[in-house]
mmCIF file of C-alpha atoms in Angstrom:
data_model
loop_
_atom_site.group_PDB
_atom_site.id
_atom_site.type_symbol
_atom_site.label_atom_id
_atom_site.label_comp_id
_atom_site.label_asym_id
_atom_site.label_seq_id
_atom_site.Cartn_x
_atom_site.Cartn_y
_atom_site.Cartn_z
ATOM 1 C CA MET A 1 -79.828 142.337 -22.704
ATOM 2 C CA ARG A 2 -80.482 143.388 -19.505
ATOM 3 C CA SER A 3 -77.916 142.529 -16.688
ATOM 4 C CA ARG A 4 -79.248 140.986 -13.457
ATOM 5 C CA SER A 5 -77.542 141.284 -9.746
ATOM 6 C CA LEU A 6 -79.118 138.621 -7.416
ATOM 7 C CA THR A 7 -77.444 139.488 -3.731
ATOM 8 C CA ALA A 8 -78.168 138.902 -0.893
ATOM 9 C CA THR A 9 -77.521 142.391 0.111
ATOM 10 C CA THR A 10 -78.385 145.161 -1.225
ATOM 11 C CA GLY A 11 -76.885 148.840 0.686
ATOM 12 C CA CYS A 12 -78.352 147.659 4.181
ATOM 13 C CA GLN A 13 -81.447 146.021 3.431
ATOM 14 C CA PRO A 14 -81.069 142.283 2.966
ATOM 15 C CA MET A 15 -82.564 140.815 -0.193
ATOM 16 C CA HIS A 16 -83.307 137.149 -0.567
ATOM 17 C CA VAL A 17 -82.406 134.757 -3.368
ATOM 18 C CA ASP A 18 -85.249 132.238 -4.481
ATOM 19 C CA PHE A 19 -86.013 129.926 -7.183
ATOM 20 C CA LEU A 20 -87.863 132.906 -8.867
ATOM 21 C CA THR A 21 -85.612 135.515 -9.180
ATOM 22 C CA LEU A 22 -82.745 132.885 -9.666
ATOM 23 C CA ALA A 23 -84.252 131.656 -12.909
ATOM 24 C CA CYS A 24 -84.192 135.617 -14.140
ATOM 25 C CA LEU A 25 -80.508 135.091 -14.121
ATOM 26 C CA ARG A 26 -80.799 131.534 -16.233
ATOM 27 C CA ASP A 27 -82.674 133.655 -18.446
ATOM 28 C CA ASP A 28 -80.187 135.931 -19.404
ATOM 29 C CA LEU A 29 -77.346 133.280 -19.298
ATOM 30 C CA ASP A 30 -78.864 131.531 -21.829
ATOM 31 C CA ALA A 31 -78.361 133.911 -24.141
ATOM 32 C CA LEU A 32 -74.767 133.333 -23.652
ATOM 33 C CA VAL A 33 -75.091 129.822 -24.412
ATOM 34 C CA GLY A 34 -72.232 128.858 -27.270
ATOM 35 C CA GLY A 35 -70.442 131.535 -25.578
ATOM 36 C CA ARG A 36 -66.242 131.464 -24.648
ATOM 37 C CA ALA A 37 -65.749 131.390 -21.190
ATOM 38 C CA GLN A 38 -62.179 134.029 -21.887
ATOM 39 C CA ARG A 39 -60.843 135.030 -18.214
ATOM 40 C CA VAL A 40 -61.544 133.203 -15.102
ATOM 41 C CA VAL A 41 -60.587 134.960 -11.639
ATOM 42 C CA LEU A 42 -61.517 134.670 -7.909
ATOM 43 C CA PRO A 43 -62.375 138.108 -6.563
ATOM 44 C CA ASP A 44 -62.239 136.725 -3.091
ATOM 45 C CA ASP A 45 -61.882 133.161 -1.384
ATOM 46 C CA LEU A 46 -65.416 132.726 -1.228
ATOM 47 C CA SER A 47 -66.176 133.639 -4.566
ATOM 48 C CA VAL A 48 -65.623 132.658 -8.509
ATOM 49 C CA GLY A 49 -65.684 135.015 -11.417
ATOM 50 C CA ILE A 50 -65.211 133.871 -15.335
ATOM 51 C CA GLU A 51 -65.370 136.528 -18.323
ATOM 52 C CA LEU A 52 -67.642 134.993 -21.357
ATOM 53 C CA TYR A 53 -67.648 136.253 -24.663
ATOM 54 C CA ALA A 54 -70.781 135.592 -27.310
ATOM 55 C CA ARG A 55 -70.765 137.345 -30.559
ATOM 56 C CA GLU A 56 -74.540 138.112 -30.410
ATOM 57 C CA VAL A 57 -74.686 139.759 -26.815
ATOM 58 C CA GLY A 58 -71.067 140.846 -25.905
ATOM 59 C CA ARG A 59 -68.981 140.354 -23.154
ATOM 60 C CA ARG A 60 -70.275 139.803 -19.794
ATOM 61 C CA PHE A 61 -68.700 138.839 -16.623
ATOM 62 C CA LEU A 62 -70.385 136.410 -14.349
ATOM 63 C CA LEU A 63 -69.720 136.255 -10.299
ATOM 64 C CA LEU A 64 -70.928 133.498 -8.393
ATOM 65 C CA SER A 65 -70.105 134.067 -4.432
ATOM 66 C CA ALA A 66 -70.716 131.595 -1.476
ATOM 67 C CA HIS A 67 -70.313 134.285 0.950
ATOM 68 C CA PRO A 68 -72.754 133.173 4.138
ATOM 69 C CA GLN A 69 -73.941 137.142 4.628
ATOM 70 C CA SER A 70 -73.824 138.150 0.806
ATOM 71 C CA ALA A 71 -73.922 134.967 -0.990
ATOM 72 C CA ARG A 72 -74.830 135.865 -4.503
ATOM 73 C CA ALA A 73 -75.224 135.550 -8.350
ATOM 74 C CA LEU A 74 -74.899 138.562 -10.991
ATOM 75 C CA LEU A 75 -74.015 139.145 -14.456
ATOM 76 C CA THR A 76 -72.761 142.238 -15.500
ATOM 77 C CA GLU A 77 -70.442 144.558 -18.420
ATOM 78 C CA GLU A 78 -68.607 145.642 -15.218
ATOM 79 C CA LYS A 79 -64.943 143.619 -15.480
ATOM 80 C CA LEU A 80 -64.121 141.636 -11.956
ATOM 81 C CA ARG A 81 -60.943 142.447 -10.368
ATOM 82 C CA ARG A 82 -58.922 139.528 -9.352
ATOM 83 C CA GLY A 83 -58.877 139.392 -5.420
ATOM 84 C CA VAL A 84 -56.715 136.245 -4.920
ATOM 85 C CA GLU A 85 -53.059 136.219 -5.443
ATOM 86 C CA LYS A 86 -52.172 132.810 -4.838
ATOM 87 C CA GLU A 87 -53.080 130.208 -7.032
ATOM 88 C CA SER A 88 -55.347 127.562 -5.627
ATOM 89 C CA PRO A 89 -56.622 124.281 -6.230
ATOM 90 C CA LEU A 90 -59.894 125.364 -7.422
ATOM 91 C CA LEU A 91 -58.544 128.191 -9.651
ATOM 92 C CA LEU A 92 -55.968 126.121 -11.545
ATOM 93 C CA LEU A 93 -58.803 123.317 -12.309
ATOM 94 C CA LEU A 94 -61.161 126.257 -13.066
ATOM 95 C CA ARG A 95 -58.074 127.394 -15.610
ATOM 96 C CA LYS A 96 -57.665 123.937 -17.224
ATOM 97 C CA TYR A 97 -61.421 123.000 -17.439
ATOM 98 C CA VAL A 98 -63.367 126.178 -18.053
ATOM 99 C CA ARG A 99 -61.101 128.856 -19.249
ATOM 100 C CA GLY A 100 -60.707 128.266 -23.125
ATOM 101 C CA GLY A 101 -64.287 126.584 -23.478
ATOM 102 C CA HIS A 102 -67.530 127.078 -23.906
ATOM 103 C CA LEU A 103 -70.606 127.266 -21.956
ATOM 104 C CA VAL A 104 -73.474 125.151 -23.630
ATOM 105 C CA GLY A 105 -75.967 124.658 -21.342
ATOM 106 C CA VAL A 106 -77.561 126.316 -18.168
ATOM 107 C CA PHE A 107 -80.013 124.483 -16.314
ATOM 108 C CA GLN A 108 -82.008 125.046 -12.515
ATOM 109 C CA PRO A 109 -83.568 122.152 -10.687
ATOM 110 C CA PRO A 110 -86.945 122.924 -10.724
ATOM 111 C CA TRP A 111 -87.945 124.815 -7.763
ATOM 112 C CA GLU A 112 -84.276 124.995 -6.454
ATOM 113 C CA ARG A 113 -81.924 127.825 -5.427
ATOM 114 C CA VAL A 114 -79.270 126.334 -8.196
ATOM 115 C CA LEU A 115 -77.732 127.490 -11.169
ATOM 116 C CA ASP A 116 -75.814 124.561 -13.344
ATOM 117 C CA LEU A 117 -73.320 125.666 -15.821
ATOM 118 C CA HIS A 118 -72.447 123.187 -18.053
ATOM 119 C CA PHE A 119 -68.801 123.813 -20.107
ATOM 120 C CA GLU A 120 -66.933 122.062 -22.724
ATOM 121 C CA GLY A 121 -63.437 122.422 -23.784
ATOM 122 C CA THR A 122 -60.635 120.941 -24.904
ATOM 123 C CA GLU A 123 -59.874 118.892 -21.162
ATOM 124 C CA GLY A 124 -63.596 117.714 -21.896
ATOM 125 C CA PRO A 125 -66.733 118.618 -20.158
ATOM 126 C CA VAL A 126 -66.968 119.943 -16.863
ATOM 127 C CA ARG A 127 -70.410 121.391 -14.617
ATOM 128 C CA LEU A 128 -70.039 124.425 -12.303
ATOM 129 C CA LEU A 129 -72.973 124.305 -9.736
ATOM 130 C CA ALA A 130 -73.719 127.444 -7.581
ATOM 131 C CA GLU A 131 -75.680 127.022 -5.005
ATOM 132 C CA ILE A 132 -77.278 130.159 -3.604
ATOM 133 C CA MET A 133 -78.598 129.170 -0.086
ATOM 134 C CA GLY A 134 -77.365 131.903 2.584
ATOM 135 C CA ARG A 135 -74.880 130.770 4.881
ATOM 136 C CA HIS A 136 -74.897 126.728 3.237
ATOM 137 C CA SER A 137 -74.324 128.577 -0.041
ATOM 138 C CA ASN A 138 -71.226 126.898 -2.252
ATOM 139 C CA VAL A 139 -69.943 126.988 -5.671
ATOM 140 C CA VAL A 140 -68.918 123.452 -6.963
ATOM 141 C CA LEU A 141 -67.104 122.254 -9.923
ATOM 142 C CA VAL A 142 -67.884 119.258 -10.938
ATOM 143 C CA GLY A 143 -66.247 116.694 -13.524
ATOM 144 C CA LEU A 144 -68.272 113.682 -16.447
ATOM 145 C CA ASP A 145 -67.774 111.278 -13.936
ATOM 146 C CA GLY A 146 -70.218 113.153 -11.115
ATOM 147 C CA ARG A 147 -67.332 113.353 -9.044
ATOM 148 C CA VAL A 148 -66.649 116.526 -7.336
ATOM 149 C CA LEU A 149 -63.118 118.290 -8.730
ATOM 150 C CA GLU A 150 -63.180 121.316 -6.141
ATOM 151 C CA ALA A 151 -65.280 123.328 -4.311
ATOM 152 C CA VAL A 152 -65.046 127.283 -2.883
ATOM 153 C CA LYS A 153 -66.121 125.355 0.281
ATOM 154 C CA ARG A 154 -65.120 122.111 1.147
ATOM 155 C CA ILE A 155 -67.587 120.401 3.582
ATOM 156 C CA GLY A 156 -66.528 117.051 5.110
ATOM 157 C CA PRO A 157 -68.497 114.643 6.769
ATOM 158 C CA GLU A 158 -67.755 115.977 10.497
ATOM 159 C CA ILE A 159 -69.704 119.044 9.230
ATOM 160 C CA ASN A 160 -72.178 117.550 6.797
ATOM 161 C CA ARG A 161 -72.428 113.680 6.669
ATOM 162 C CA TYR A 162 -75.050 113.807 3.922
ATOM 163 C CA ARG A 163 -73.616 115.933 1.865
ATOM 164 C CA VAL A 164 -69.715 115.792 1.677
ATOM 165 C CA THR A 165 -68.426 117.726 -0.699
ATOM 166 C CA LEU A 166 -64.504 117.344 -1.132
ATOM 167 C CA PRO A 167 -62.662 116.104 -4.510
ATOM 168 C CA GLY A 168 -63.042 113.029 -5.480
ATOM 169 C CA LYS A 169 -66.588 112.364 -3.700
ATOM 170 C CA PRO A 170 -69.808 111.934 -5.751
ATOM 171 C CA TYR A 171 -71.166 115.398 -6.093
ATOM 172 C CA VAL A 172 -74.449 115.058 -3.866
ATOM 173 C CA PRO A 173 -77.060 118.208 -5.199
ATOM 174 C CA PRO A 174 -79.316 119.942 -2.167
ATOM 175 C CA PRO A 175 -81.682 117.880 -0.215
ATOM 176 C CA PRO A 176 -85.421 119.335 -1.502
ATOM 177 C CA GLN A 177 -87.510 121.160 0.455
ATOM 178 C CA ALA A 178 -89.445 119.361 2.616
ATOM 179 C CA ASN A 179 -92.795 119.409 3.280
ATOM 180 C CA LYS A 180 -93.242 122.163 0.943
ATOM 181 C CA ARG A 181 -96.186 122.122 -2.257
ATOM 182 C CA ILE A 182 -95.430 123.027 -5.969
ATOM 183 C CA PRO A 183 -97.115 126.428 -6.777
ATOM 184 C CA THR A 184 -97.816 124.947 -10.031
ATOM 185 C CA ALA A 185 -99.485 121.467 -9.007
ATOM 186 C CA LEU A 186 -101.549 123.608 -7.343
ATOM 187 C CA ASP A 187 -105.579 123.778 -8.222
ATOM 188 C CA ALA A 188 -108.724 125.915 -7.264
ATOM 189 C CA ALA A 189 -109.195 123.937 -4.093
ATOM 190 C CA GLY A 190 -105.670 123.829 -3.268
ATOM 191 C CA TRP A 191 -105.365 127.917 -3.277
ATOM 192 C CA ARG A 192 -109.010 128.011 -1.473
ATOM 193 C CA GLY A 193 -107.520 126.150 1.280
ATOM 194 C CA LEU A 194 -104.260 127.793 1.714
ATOM 195 C CA LEU A 195 -106.017 131.337 1.927
ATOM 196 C CA THR A 196 -108.614 129.997 4.799
ATOM 197 C CA GLY A 197 -105.655 128.569 6.599
ATOM 198 C CA ALA A 198 -104.374 132.176 6.496
ATOM 199 C CA ALA A 199 -106.906 133.439 7.699
ATOM 200 C CA GLN A 200 -106.960 131.299 10.534
ATOM 201 C CA GLU A 201 -103.398 130.446 11.389
ATOM 202 C CA ALA A 202 -100.796 133.067 10.154
ATOM 203 C CA PRO A 203 -100.485 136.100 8.032
ATOM 204 C CA LEU A 204 -101.041 134.882 3.685
ATOM 205 C CA ALA A 205 -97.096 136.180 3.551
ATOM 206 C CA THR A 206 -96.288 133.677 6.306
ATOM 207 C CA LEU A 207 -97.992 130.893 5.342
ATOM 208 C CA LEU A 208 -96.830 131.164 1.858
ATOM 209 C CA LEU A 209 -93.481 131.431 2.805
ATOM 210 C CA HIS A 210 -93.817 128.170 4.828
ATOM 211 C CA THR A 211 -95.834 126.203 2.248
ATOM 212 C CA LEU A 212 -94.410 126.735 -0.938
ATOM 213 C CA ALA A 213 -91.365 126.073 -2.713
ATOM 214 C CA GLY A 214 -89.455 128.250 -4.443
ATOM 215 C CA THR A 215 -90.644 131.249 -2.110
ATOM 216 C CA SER A 216 -88.551 133.369 0.098
ATOM 217 C CA PRO A 217 -89.604 136.652 2.562
#
């Protein structure tokens, strides 16, 4: 299995994560479904690292980071190091619900930059959602009842009244991309209209970015 790195920075050049690039990582994670989460670490205050082992694939390390300047999802063979020494509520809950459990499913909402990882262990099933959306990124642990157990970033109503991300509150997914068209829903006439608009309004790349869901610069 190839390792894939989806980062917001590569050297000094920014890399934009969109639906299509995140879908590549989802495909690689599919090979680890059924594998065991052997270890959980917090490489820094905004990241979660999980050591996964599947017999057919071997050992892989998954990094999910909500850093506003370098949000990323990374699957690698290189061991992730613990960076946060203090045991935080998030780390304790990840150890309780994820460590020792099995990865039972990997999902991605249509055209969204979100990975939805389902784990099942002795304490019951949980979801770990990685929202890789630039400065709005987050990693959220959600219980069977759909309520937030903990998150890398706690978001209160004073910050976002629509999406409160606090322990005990219902998990609310990111809002759909407004006024954007689904690429697979466009027929030949729809594509011709976009190309015509590119000639009249803006460069094609700019028009596609602002018109189609799931795209990035």
